[in-house]
């Protein structure tokens, strides 16, 4: 399993947290959002999901991965 922390702009509430964490769960990854730090820490299996797919899933929810 791999871990990565991504900076994500545009998150401001619990709905944002649920959107991002839900999108990651659908990929088979586990995400933990930190609103104060504007980040999400993701645990994932690199043989099943790529970092690019994770970034795209977050961006598809309307947030910017920087």
mmCIF file of N, CA and C in Angstrom:
data_model
loop_
_atom_site.group_PDB
_atom_site.id
_atom_site.type_symbol
_atom_site.label_atom_id
_atom_site.label_comp_id
_atom_site.label_asym_id
_atom_site.label_seq_id
_atom_site.Cartn_x
_atom_site.Cartn_y
_atom_site.Cartn_z
ATOM 1 N N UNK A 1 0.839 -1.179 0.000
ATOM 2 C CA UNK A 1 0.000 0.000 0.000
ATOM 3 C C UNK A 1 0.886 1.245 0.000
ATOM 4 N N UNK A 2 0.416 2.240 -0.704
ATOM 5 C CA UNK A 2 1.129 3.516 -0.775
ATOM 6 C C UNK A 2 0.307 4.599 -0.098
ATOM 7 N N UNK A 3 0.994 5.606 0.399
ATOM 8 C CA UNK A 3 0.354 6.775 0.992
ATOM 9 C C UNK A 3 0.870 8.018 0.304
ATOM 10 N N UNK A 4 -0.049 8.961 0.050
ATOM 11 C CA UNK A 4 0.333 10.242 -0.522
ATOM 12 C C UNK A 4 -0.577 11.308 0.073
ATOM 13 N N UNK A 5 -0.009 12.487 0.310
ATOM 14 C CA UNK A 5 -0.804 13.616 0.771
ATOM 15 C C UNK A 5 -0.831 14.643 -0.343
ATOM 16 N N UNK A 6 -2.036 15.027 -0.749
ATOM 17 C CA UNK A 6 -2.221 15.975 -1.837
ATOM 18 C C UNK A 6 -2.825 17.271 -1.305
ATOM 19 N N UNK A 7 -2.374 18.395 -1.816
ATOM 20 C CA UNK A 7 -2.975 19.683 -1.481
ATOM 21 C C UNK A 7 -4.167 19.874 -2.411
ATOM 22 N N UNK A 8 -5.318 20.185 -1.823
ATOM 23 C CA UNK A 8 -6.554 20.314 -2.593
ATOM 24 C C UNK A 8 -7.210 21.661 -2.267
ATOM 25 N N UNK A 9 -7.435 22.468 -3.286
ATOM 26 C CA UNK A 9 -8.069 23.772 -3.121
ATOM 27 C C UNK A 9 -9.569 23.660 -3.379
ATOM 28 N N UNK A 10 -10.339 24.455 -2.631
ATOM 29 C CA UNK A 10 -11.775 24.540 -2.875
ATOM 30 C C UNK A 10 -12.638 23.807 -1.873
ATOM 31 N N UNK A 11 -12.049 23.043 -0.977
ATOM 32 C CA UNK A 11 -12.823 22.321 0.031
ATOM 33 C C UNK A 11 -13.087 23.248 1.214
ATOM 34 N N UNK A 12 -14.357 23.260 1.701
ATOM 35 C CA UNK A 12 -14.662 24.177 2.797
ATOM 36 C C UNK A 12 -15.651 23.637 3.824
ATOM 37 N N UNK A 13 -16.240 22.452 3.572
ATOM 38 C CA UNK A 13 -17.286 21.979 4.485
ATOM 39 C C UNK A 13 -17.348 20.449 4.492
ATOM 40 N N UNK A 14 -18.251 19.918 5.301
ATOM 41 C CA UNK A 14 -18.393 18.463 5.392
ATOM 42 C C UNK A 14 -18.873 17.847 4.086
ATOM 43 N N UNK A 15 -19.658 18.576 3.316
ATOM 44 C CA UNK A 15 -20.072 18.059 2.001
ATOM 45 C C UNK A 15 -18.840 17.832 1.125
ATOM 46 N N UNK A 16 -17.900 18.762 1.182
ATOM 47 C CA UNK A 16 -16.651 18.624 0.425
ATOM 48 C C UNK A 16 -15.890 17.375 0.861
ATOM 49 N N UNK A 17 -15.806 17.188 2.168
ATOM 50 C CA UNK A 17 -15.122 16.016 2.725
ATOM 51 C C UNK A 17 -15.774 14.737 2.193
ATOM 52 N N UNK A 18 -17.101 14.668 2.276
ATOM 53 C CA UNK A 18 -17.822 13.475 1.826
ATOM 54 C C UNK A 18 -17.647 13.237 0.332
ATOM 55 N N UNK A 19 -17.648 14.312 -0.463
ATOM 56 C CA UNK A 19 -17.473 14.178 -1.913
ATOM 57 C C UNK A 19 -16.116 13.589 -2.263
ATOM 58 N N UNK A 20 -15.073 14.145 -1.667
ATOM 59 C CA UNK A 20 -13.711 13.693 -1.971
ATOM 60 C C UNK A 20 -13.476 12.282 -1.445
ATOM 61 N N UNK A 21 -13.821 12.041 -0.189
ATOM 62 C CA UNK A 21 -13.598 10.714 0.386
ATOM 63 C C UNK A 21 -14.437 9.656 -0.328
ATOM 64 N N UNK A 22 -15.660 10.004 -0.730
ATOM 65 C CA UNK A 22 -16.520 9.058 -1.460
ATOM 66 C C UNK A 22 -15.971 8.720 -2.828
ATOM 67 N N UNK A 23 -15.464 9.736 -3.535
ATOM 68 C CA UNK A 23 -14.885 9.500 -4.861
ATOM 69 C C UNK A 23 -13.670 8.586 -4.767
ATOM 70 N N UNK A 24 -12.859 8.781 -3.740
ATOM 71 C CA UNK A 24 -11.682 7.935 -3.559
ATOM 72 C C UNK A 24 -12.079 6.513 -3.188
ATOM 73 N N UNK A 25 -13.103 6.381 -2.350
ATOM 74 C CA UNK A 25 -13.588 5.051 -1.968
ATOM 75 C C UNK A 25 -14.067 4.285 -3.195
ATOM 76 N N UNK A 26 -14.726 4.984 -4.128
ATOM 77 C CA UNK A 26 -15.201 4.337 -5.356
ATOM 78 C C UNK A 26 -14.055 3.792 -6.201
ATOM 79 N N UNK A 27 -12.872 4.391 -6.047
ATOM 80 C CA UNK A 27 -11.686 3.905 -6.769
ATOM 81 C C UNK A 27 -11.016 2.733 -6.059
ATOM 82 N N UNK A 28 -11.380 2.516 -4.802
ATOM 83 C CA UNK A 28 -10.714 1.490 -4.014
ATOM 84 C C UNK A 28 -9.600 2.051 -3.154
ATOM 85 N N UNK A 29 -9.590 3.379 -3.010
ATOM 86 C CA UNK A 29 -8.588 4.043 -2.177
ATOM 87 C C UNK A 29 -9.272 4.553 -0.909
ATOM 88 N N UNK A 30 -8.476 4.843 0.096
ATOM 89 C CA UNK A 30 -9.004 5.395 1.342
ATOM 90 C C UNK A 30 -8.443 6.798 1.501
ATOM 91 N N UNK A 31 -9.341 7.787 1.574
ATOM 92 C CA UNK A 31 -8.914 9.167 1.714
ATOM 93 C C UNK A 31 -9.331 9.740 3.053
ATOM 94 N N UNK A 32 -8.484 10.594 3.617
ATOM 95 C CA UNK A 32 -8.782 11.303 4.862
ATOM 96 C C UNK A 32 -8.509 12.786 4.613
ATOM 97 N N UNK A 33 -9.596 13.575 4.581
ATOM 98 C CA UNK A 33 -9.486 15.001 4.298
ATOM 99 C C UNK A 33 -9.178 15.774 5.570
ATOM 100 N N UNK A 34 -8.295 16.753 5.448
ATOM 101 C CA UNK A 34 -8.005 17.706 6.519
ATOM 102 C C UNK A 34 -8.361 19.088 5.972
ATOM 103 N N UNK A 35 -9.561 19.585 6.327
ATOM 104 C CA UNK A 35 -10.020 20.872 5.806
ATOM 105 C C UNK A 35 -9.084 22.012 6.185
ATOM 106 N N UNK A 36 -8.609 22.021 7.431
ATOM 107 C CA UNK A 36 -7.748 23.106 7.900
ATOM 108 C C UNK A 36 -6.454 23.184 7.096
ATOM 109 N N UNK A 37 -5.911 22.042 6.735
ATOM 110 C CA UNK A 37 -4.659 21.999 5.974
ATOM 111 C C UNK A 37 -4.894 22.021 4.465
ATOM 112 N N UNK A 38 -6.172 21.982 4.052
ATOM 113 C CA UNK A 38 -6.520 21.914 2.629
ATOM 114 C C UNK A 38 -5.794 20.760 1.950
ATOM 115 N N UNK A 39 -5.895 19.587 2.581
ATOM 116 C CA UNK A 39 -5.194 18.430 2.037
ATOM 117 C C UNK A 39 -6.019 17.167 2.218
ATOM 118 N N UNK A 40 -5.617 16.149 1.472
ATOM 119 C CA UNK A 40 -6.201 14.817 1.637
ATOM 120 C C UNK A 40 -5.052 13.818 1.607
ATOM 121 N N UNK A 41 -5.060 12.920 2.588
ATOM 122 C CA UNK A 41 -4.087 11.843 2.641
ATOM 123 C C UNK A 41 -4.772 10.598 2.101
ATOM 124 N N UNK A 42 -4.140 9.971 1.130
ATOM 125 C CA UNK A 42 -4.745 8.844 0.430
ATOM 126 C C UNK A 42 -3.882 7.599 0.598
ATOM 127 N N UNK A 43 -4.519 6.506 0.983
ATOM 128 C CA UNK A 43 -3.869 5.198 1.038
ATOM 129 C C UNK A 43 -4.445 4.375 -0.103
ATOM 130 N N UNK A 44 -3.568 3.815 -0.942
ATOM 131 C CA UNK A 44 -4.039 3.087 -2.116
ATOM 132 C C UNK A 44 -3.042 2.023 -2.544
ATOM 133 N N UNK A 45 -3.536 1.073 -3.322
ATOM 134 C CA UNK A 45 -2.720 -0.005 -3.879
ATOM 135 C C UNK A 45 -2.330 0.400 -5.299
ATOM 136 N N UNK A 46 -1.053 0.681 -5.500
ATOM 137 C CA UNK A 46 -0.583 1.151 -6.806
ATOM 138 C C UNK A 46 -0.821 0.152 -7.935
ATOM 139 N N UNK A 47 -1.007 -1.111 -7.609
ATOM 140 C CA UNK A 47 -1.277 -2.095 -8.657
ATOM 141 C C UNK A 47 -2.736 -2.045 -9.112
ATOM 142 N N UNK A 48 -3.581 -1.326 -8.361
ATOM 143 C CA UNK A 48 -5.007 -1.252 -8.699
ATOM 144 C C UNK A 48 -5.463 0.136 -9.119
ATOM 145 N N UNK A 49 -4.800 1.169 -8.633
ATOM 146 C CA UNK A 49 -5.205 2.539 -8.959
ATOM 147 C C UNK A 49 -3.956 3.423 -9.036
ATOM 148 N N UNK A 50 -3.955 4.321 -10.024
ATOM 149 C CA UNK A 50 -2.797 5.200 -10.211
ATOM 150 C C UNK A 50 -3.000 6.531 -9.499
ATOM 151 N N UNK A 51 -1.908 7.220 -9.274
ATOM 152 C CA UNK A 51 -1.966 8.544 -8.669
ATOM 153 C C UNK A 51 -2.744 9.499 -9.573
ATOM 154 N N UNK A 52 -2.571 9.364 -10.884
ATOM 155 C CA UNK A 52 -3.320 10.217 -11.816
ATOM 156 C C UNK A 52 -4.819 9.978 -11.698
ATOM 157 N N UNK A 53 -5.236 8.733 -11.530
ATOM 158 C CA UNK A 53 -6.659 8.423 -11.374
ATOM 159 C C UNK A 53 -7.205 9.048 -10.094
ATOM 160 N N UNK A 54 -6.398 9.059 -9.056
ATOM 161 C CA UNK A 54 -6.799 9.675 -7.781
ATOM 162 C C UNK A 54 -6.988 11.173 -7.972
ATOM 163 N N UNK A 55 -6.027 11.819 -8.615
ATOM 164 C CA UNK A 55 -6.130 13.257 -8.866
ATOM 165 C C UNK A 55 -7.358 13.574 -9.712
ATOM 166 N N UNK A 56 -7.602 12.781 -10.761
ATOM 167 C CA UNK A 56 -8.757 13.000 -11.625
ATOM 168 C C UNK A 56 -10.062 12.833 -10.859
ATOM 169 N N UNK A 57 -10.137 11.846 -9.973
ATOM 170 C CA UNK A 57 -11.357 11.621 -9.192
ATOM 171 C C UNK A 57 -11.662 12.818 -8.303
ATOM 172 N N UNK A 58 -10.632 13.409 -7.724
ATOM 173 C CA UNK A 58 -10.818 14.602 -6.879
ATOM 174 C C UNK A 58 -11.240 15.790 -7.737
ATOM 175 N N UNK A 59 -10.570 15.978 -8.864
ATOM 176 C CA UNK A 59 -10.892 17.095 -9.752
ATOM 177 C C UNK A 59 -12.292 16.945 -10.343
ATOM 178 N N UNK A 60 -12.737 15.716 -10.596
ATOM 179 C CA UNK A 60 -14.090 15.487 -11.109
ATOM 180 C C UNK A 60 -15.159 15.925 -10.108
ATOM 181 N N UNK A 61 -14.790 16.031 -8.843
ATOM 182 C CA UNK A 61 -15.723 16.500 -7.819
ATOM 183 C C UNK A 61 -15.765 18.026 -7.748
ATOM 184 N N UNK A 62 -14.904 18.690 -8.532
ATOM 185 C CA UNK A 62 -14.915 20.144 -8.584
ATOM 186 C C UNK A 62 -13.821 20.828 -7.785
ATOM 187 N N UNK A 63 -12.821 20.085 -7.372
ATOM 188 C CA UNK A 63 -11.734 20.655 -6.565
ATOM 189 C C UNK A 63 -10.445 20.629 -7.361
ATOM 190 N N UNK A 64 -9.507 21.461 -6.972
ATOM 191 C CA UNK A 64 -8.223 21.559 -7.669
ATOM 192 C C UNK A 64 -7.111 20.914 -6.866
ATOM 193 N N UNK A 65 -6.444 19.943 -7.481
ATOM 194 C CA UNK A 65 -5.262 19.335 -6.857
ATOM 195 C C UNK A 65 -4.071 20.160 -7.321
ATOM 196 N N UNK A 66 -3.340 20.731 -6.334
ATOM 197 C CA UNK A 66 -2.206 21.611 -6.679
ATOM 198 C C UNK A 66 -0.886 21.002 -6.241
#
